[in-house]
Amino acid sequence: KAGVTQTPRYLIKTRGQQVTLSCSPISGHRSVSWYQQTPGQGLQFLFEYFSETQRNKGNFPGRFSGRQFSNSRSEMNVSTLELGDSALYLCASSLAVGQKYFGPGTRLTVT
Amino acid sequence: DQQVKQNSPSLSVQEGRISILNCDYTNSMFDYFLWYKKYPAEGPTFLISISSIKDKNEDGRFTVFLNKSAKHLSLHIVPSQPGDSAVYFCAASPDSGNTPLVFGKGTRLSVIA
């Protein structure tokens, strides 16, 4: 069974731009969660989608948004990028509940 | 306010010896705890979990101990192998369902041959 895939793997953007990251979950998994990993803060929860609905949301500003499609694939968008948004963005999928399987992440650098 | 704390950013251990990684939490609602291992350029992979009804869970070389009264858990790796060198994250949740995981900042383990 293929694992969680994330595209792109690396991205460089300029302050003020926006970015869209994509996540394809493991086949059959309907829950997709997004986490931000930074050296100072560890992994912080962004949001979780299940059956195209946002089920949980972390404490991030409204510049961070996401969505899930009918095939369970998910995208997250960050608008008006700031230097502090530079991080590894991780996507995790799971069945409705239970163990989360992480993708390799997208490394975003904001200059 | 950090609810899950891994106070040791790094740990070095000789091959064959025991590695002990520690994790403390502050939220008494946490009932389910997990350890993830992360290699560079890869996502975290699940290692072992424990629910609050137990105080120990074992899987091969990996054992997790939970002390609810102290709000402390630890991961023991015996014997340690060079392939165990990675960043280990402790995570917690109020349940094993869809509630988001709260992660610690991680401990980098280096196993020296």
Short mmCIF file of C-alpha atoms in Angstrom, two decimals:
data_model
loop_
_atom_site.label_atom_id
_atom_site.label_comp_id
_atom_site.label_asym_id
_atom_site.label_seq_id
_atom_site.Cartn_x
_atom_site.Cartn_y
_atom_site.Cartn_z
CA LYS A 1 0.00 0.00 0.00
CA ALA A 2 1.48 3.39 -0.95
CA GLY A 3 2.22 5.76 1.91
CA VAL A 4 1.23 9.36 2.38
CA THR A 5 2.62 11.56 -0.38
CA GLN A 6 3.20 15.28 -0.23
CA THR A 7 4.02 17.68 -3.03
CA PRO A 8 6.11 19.59 -3.55
CA ARG A 9 8.89 18.36 -1.29
CA TYR A 10 10.72 21.69 -1.30
CA LEU A 11 9.52 25.21 -1.95
CA ILE A 12 11.05 28.68 -1.80
CA LYS A 13 8.74 31.66 -1.67
CA THR A 14 9.05 35.37 -1.01
CA ARG A 15 7.38 37.28 1.81
CA GLY A 16 3.87 38.36 0.89
CA GLN A 17 3.31 35.54 -1.58
CA GLN A 18 0.93 32.67 -1.06
CA VAL A 19 1.56 28.94 -1.28
CA THR A 20 -0.48 25.76 -1.70
CA LEU A 21 0.74 22.40 -0.45
CA SER A 22 -0.80 19.09 -1.38
CA CYS A 23 -1.25 15.81 0.48
CA SER A 24 -2.48 12.45 -0.81
CA PRO A 25 -3.44 10.12 2.03
CA ILE A 26 -3.08 6.36 2.17
CA SER A 27 -5.80 4.69 0.14
CA GLY A 28 -8.91 4.23 2.29
CA HIS A 29 -7.90 6.82 4.86
CA ARG A 30 -10.46 9.57 5.22
CA SER A 31 -8.83 11.74 7.87
CA VAL A 32 -6.02 14.13 6.98
CA SER A 33 -4.19 16.26 9.55
CA TRP A 34 -1.61 18.97 8.98
CA TYR A 35 1.25 19.87 11.32
CA GLN A 36 3.93 22.53 11.22
CA GLN A 37 7.39 21.58 12.44
CA THR A 38 9.88 24.29 13.36
CA PRO A 39 13.14 23.88 15.30
CA GLY A 40 11.93 25.98 18.21
CA GLN A 41 8.37 24.69 18.53
CA GLY A 42 8.37 21.06 17.52
CA LEU A 43 5.25 19.77 15.76
CA GLN A 44 2.22 21.99 16.07
CA PHE A 45 -1.26 21.00 14.93
CA LEU A 46 -2.77 23.11 12.15
CA PHE A 47 -6.05 21.42 11.25
CA GLU A 48 -7.73 18.12 10.48
CA TYR A 49 -10.20 17.19 7.78
CA PHE A 50 -12.53 14.24 7.61
CA SER A 51 -14.94 13.60 4.75
CA GLU A 52 -14.30 17.07 3.31
CA THR A 53 -15.15 18.81 6.60
CA GLN A 54 -12.75 20.51 8.98
CA ARG A 55 -13.09 18.53 12.19
CA ASN A 56 -10.42 20.19 14.33
CA LYS A 57 -8.41 23.39 14.14
CA GLY A 58 -5.23 24.49 15.91
CA ASN A 59 -4.17 27.96 17.04
CA PHE A 60 -2.91 29.41 13.80
CA PRO A 61 -3.94 32.69 12.16
CA GLY A 62 -6.52 32.79 9.41
CA ARG A 63 -3.74 33.03 6.81
CA PHE A 64 -3.53 29.28 7.16
CA SER A 65 -6.38 27.41 5.55
CA GLY A 66 -7.08 24.01 4.12
CA ARG A 67 -9.57 21.86 2.35
CA GLN A 68 -10.22 18.25 1.54
CA PHE A 69 -11.57 16.83 -1.67
CA SER A 70 -14.00 13.98 -2.22
CA ASN A 71 -11.11 11.59 -2.90
CA SER A 72 -9.67 12.52 0.55
CA ARG A 73 -6.73 14.42 -0.95
CA SER A 74 -6.07 17.61 0.98
CA GLU A 75 -4.47 20.95 0.32
CA MET A 76 -3.33 23.64 2.69
CA ASN A 77 -2.84 27.25 1.74
CA VAL A 78 -0.83 29.96 3.42
CA SER A 79 -1.45 33.50 2.26
CA THR A 80 0.68 36.60 2.78
CA LEU A 81 3.72 34.56 3.73
CA GLU A 82 5.94 35.72 6.58
CA LEU A 83 9.54 34.74 7.34
CA GLY A 84 8.28 32.84 10.40
CA ASP A 85 6.24 30.53 8.17
CA SER A 86 9.45 28.81 7.11
CA ALA A 87 9.01 25.28 8.37
CA LEU A 88 8.47 21.65 7.50
CA TYR A 89 4.77 21.06 6.86
CA LEU A 90 3.70 17.51 7.61
CA CYS A 91 0.54 15.78 6.57
CA ALA A 92 -0.76 12.69 8.34
CA SER A 93 -3.58 10.38 7.35
CA SER A 94 -5.60 7.87 9.32
CA LEU A 95 -8.81 5.95 9.15
CA ALA A 96 -11.68 7.79 10.85
CA VAL A 97 -9.81 7.45 14.12
CA GLY A 98 -6.60 5.84 15.24
CA GLN A 99 -2.93 5.81 14.40
CA LYS A 100 -1.66 8.57 12.18
CA TYR A 101 0.72 7.92 9.29
CA PHE A 102 2.89 10.84 8.29
CA GLY A 103 4.14 11.87 4.88
CA PRO A 104 7.72 13.07 4.28
CA GLY A 105 6.71 16.73 4.53
CA THR A 106 7.10 19.84 2.42
CA ARG A 107 10.03 22.08 3.37
CA LEU A 108 8.92 25.70 2.87
CA THR A 109 11.48 28.48 2.93
CA VAL A 110 10.27 32.08 2.94
CA THR A 111 12.83 34.72 1.98
CA ASP B 1 2.15 26.96 27.44
CA GLN B 2 3.82 23.70 26.48
CA GLN B 3 1.65 20.78 27.48
CA VAL B 4 4.14 18.08 26.45
CA LYS B 5 7.78 18.60 27.36
CA GLN B 6 10.88 16.74 26.33
CA ASN B 7 13.53 18.48 28.37
CA SER B 8 16.54 16.78 26.80
CA PRO B 9 17.16 18.09 23.28
CA SER B 10 19.78 15.42 22.68
CA LEU B 11 21.12 12.15 24.07
CA SER B 12 24.17 10.05 23.19
CA VAL B 13 24.35 6.36 24.03
CA GLN B 14 26.83 3.58 23.30
CA GLU B 15 25.67 0.78 21.03
CA GLY B 16 24.29 -2.11 23.05
CA ARG B 17 23.43 0.03 26.09
CA ILE B 18 20.01 1.25 27.17
CA SER B 19 18.57 4.52 25.82
CA ILE B 20 16.05 6.27 28.06
CA LEU B 21 14.05 9.15 26.61
CA ASN B 22 11.85 11.14 28.93
CA CYS B 23 8.64 13.09 28.48
CA ASP B 24 6.55 15.12 30.91
CA TYR B 25 3.03 16.47 30.41
CA THR B 26 0.91 18.99 32.22
CA ASN B 27 -2.63 18.32 30.96
CA SER B 28 -4.34 15.80 33.24
CA MET B 29 -6.91 15.16 30.49
CA PHE B 30 -4.29 13.31 28.42
CA ASP B 31 -5.07 9.61 28.41
CA TYR B 32 -3.23 8.30 25.37
CA PHE B 33 0.47 8.65 24.68
CA LEU B 34 2.61 7.83 21.69
CA TRP B 35 6.23 7.87 20.62
CA TYR B 36 7.25 8.68 17.07
CA LYS B 37 10.68 8.37 15.48
CA LYS B 38 11.85 10.72 12.75
CA TYR B 39 14.78 10.38 10.38
CA PRO B 40 16.00 13.39 8.37
CA ALA B 41 13.98 14.03 5.19
CA GLU B 42 11.26 11.61 6.33
CA GLY B 43 8.01 12.05 8.21
CA PRO B 44 7.62 10.76 11.77
CA THR B 45 6.86 7.06 12.04
CA PHE B 46 4.81 5.54 14.84
CA LEU B 47 6.84 3.54 17.34
CA ILE B 48 4.75 2.58 20.34
CA SER B 49 1.78 3.82 22.34
CA ILE B 50 0.26 3.44 25.78
CA SER B 51 -3.11 4.28 27.27
CA SER B 52 -3.58 5.52 30.79
CA ILE B 53 -5.08 2.23 31.98
CA LYS B 54 -1.62 0.69 31.68
CA ASP B 55 1.72 1.61 33.18
CA LYS B 56 3.90 -0.31 30.73
CA ASN B 57 3.78 -1.40 27.12
CA GLU B 58 6.45 -3.42 25.40
CA ASP B 59 7.21 -4.07 21.74
CA GLY B 60 10.45 -5.83 21.03
CA ARG B 61 13.37 -3.61 22.06
CA PHE B 62 11.03 -0.72 22.87
CA THR B 63 9.21 -0.27 26.18
CA VAL B 64 7.17 2.72 27.26
CA PHE B 65 6.51 3.38 30.94
CA LEU B 66 3.76 5.68 32.17
CA ASN B 67 3.58 7.26 35.62
CA LYS B 68 0.25 9.09 35.70
CA SER B 69 0.67 10.54 39.16
CA ALA B 70 3.95 12.15 38.10
CA LYS B 71 2.62 12.97 34.62
CA HIS B 72 5.73 11.37 33.21
CA LEU B 73 6.47 8.79 30.58
CA SER B 74 9.67 7.31 29.29
CA LEU B 75 10.78 5.26 26.32
CA HIS B 76 13.42 2.59 26.88
CA ILE B 77 15.35 1.12 23.98
CA VAL B 78 17.34 -2.01 24.82
CA PRO B 79 19.79 -2.75 23.32
CA SER B 80 20.39 0.47 21.41
CA GLN B 81 21.54 0.14 17.81
CA PRO B 82 23.12 2.69 15.44
CA GLY B 83 19.94 2.57 13.31
CA ASP B 84 18.03 3.94 16.28
CA SER B 85 19.76 7.30 15.82
CA ALA B 86 16.91 9.68 15.05
CA VAL B 87 14.73 12.36 16.63
CA TYR B 88 12.11 10.92 18.98
CA PHE B 89 8.86 12.77 19.60
CA CYS B 90 6.53 12.16 22.49
CA ALA B 91 2.85 12.91 21.77
CA ALA B 92 -0.30 12.94 23.86
CA SER B 93 -4.04 13.13 23.37
CA PRO B 94 -7.16 12.97 25.55
CA ASP B 95 -8.18 9.82 23.69
CA SER B 96 -7.12 7.43 20.95
CA GLY B 97 -9.72 8.83 18.57
CA ASN B 98 -9.66 11.83 16.32
CA THR B 99 -8.52 14.40 18.90
CA PRO B 100 -5.34 16.10 17.64
CA LEU B 101 -2.02 14.93 19.01
CA VAL B 102 0.04 17.35 21.09
CA PHE B 103 3.74 16.83 20.47
CA GLY B 104 6.87 17.57 22.45
CA LYS B 105 9.81 19.27 20.77
CA GLY B 106 11.72 16.04 20.33
CA THR B 107 14.95 14.46 21.58
CA ARG B 108 17.76 13.68 19.15
CA LEU B 109 19.22 10.27 19.99
CA SER B 110 22.68 9.37 18.75
CA VAL B 111 23.77 5.76 19.18
CA ILE B 112 27.53 5.50 18.91
CA ALA B 113 29.07 2.30 17.57
#
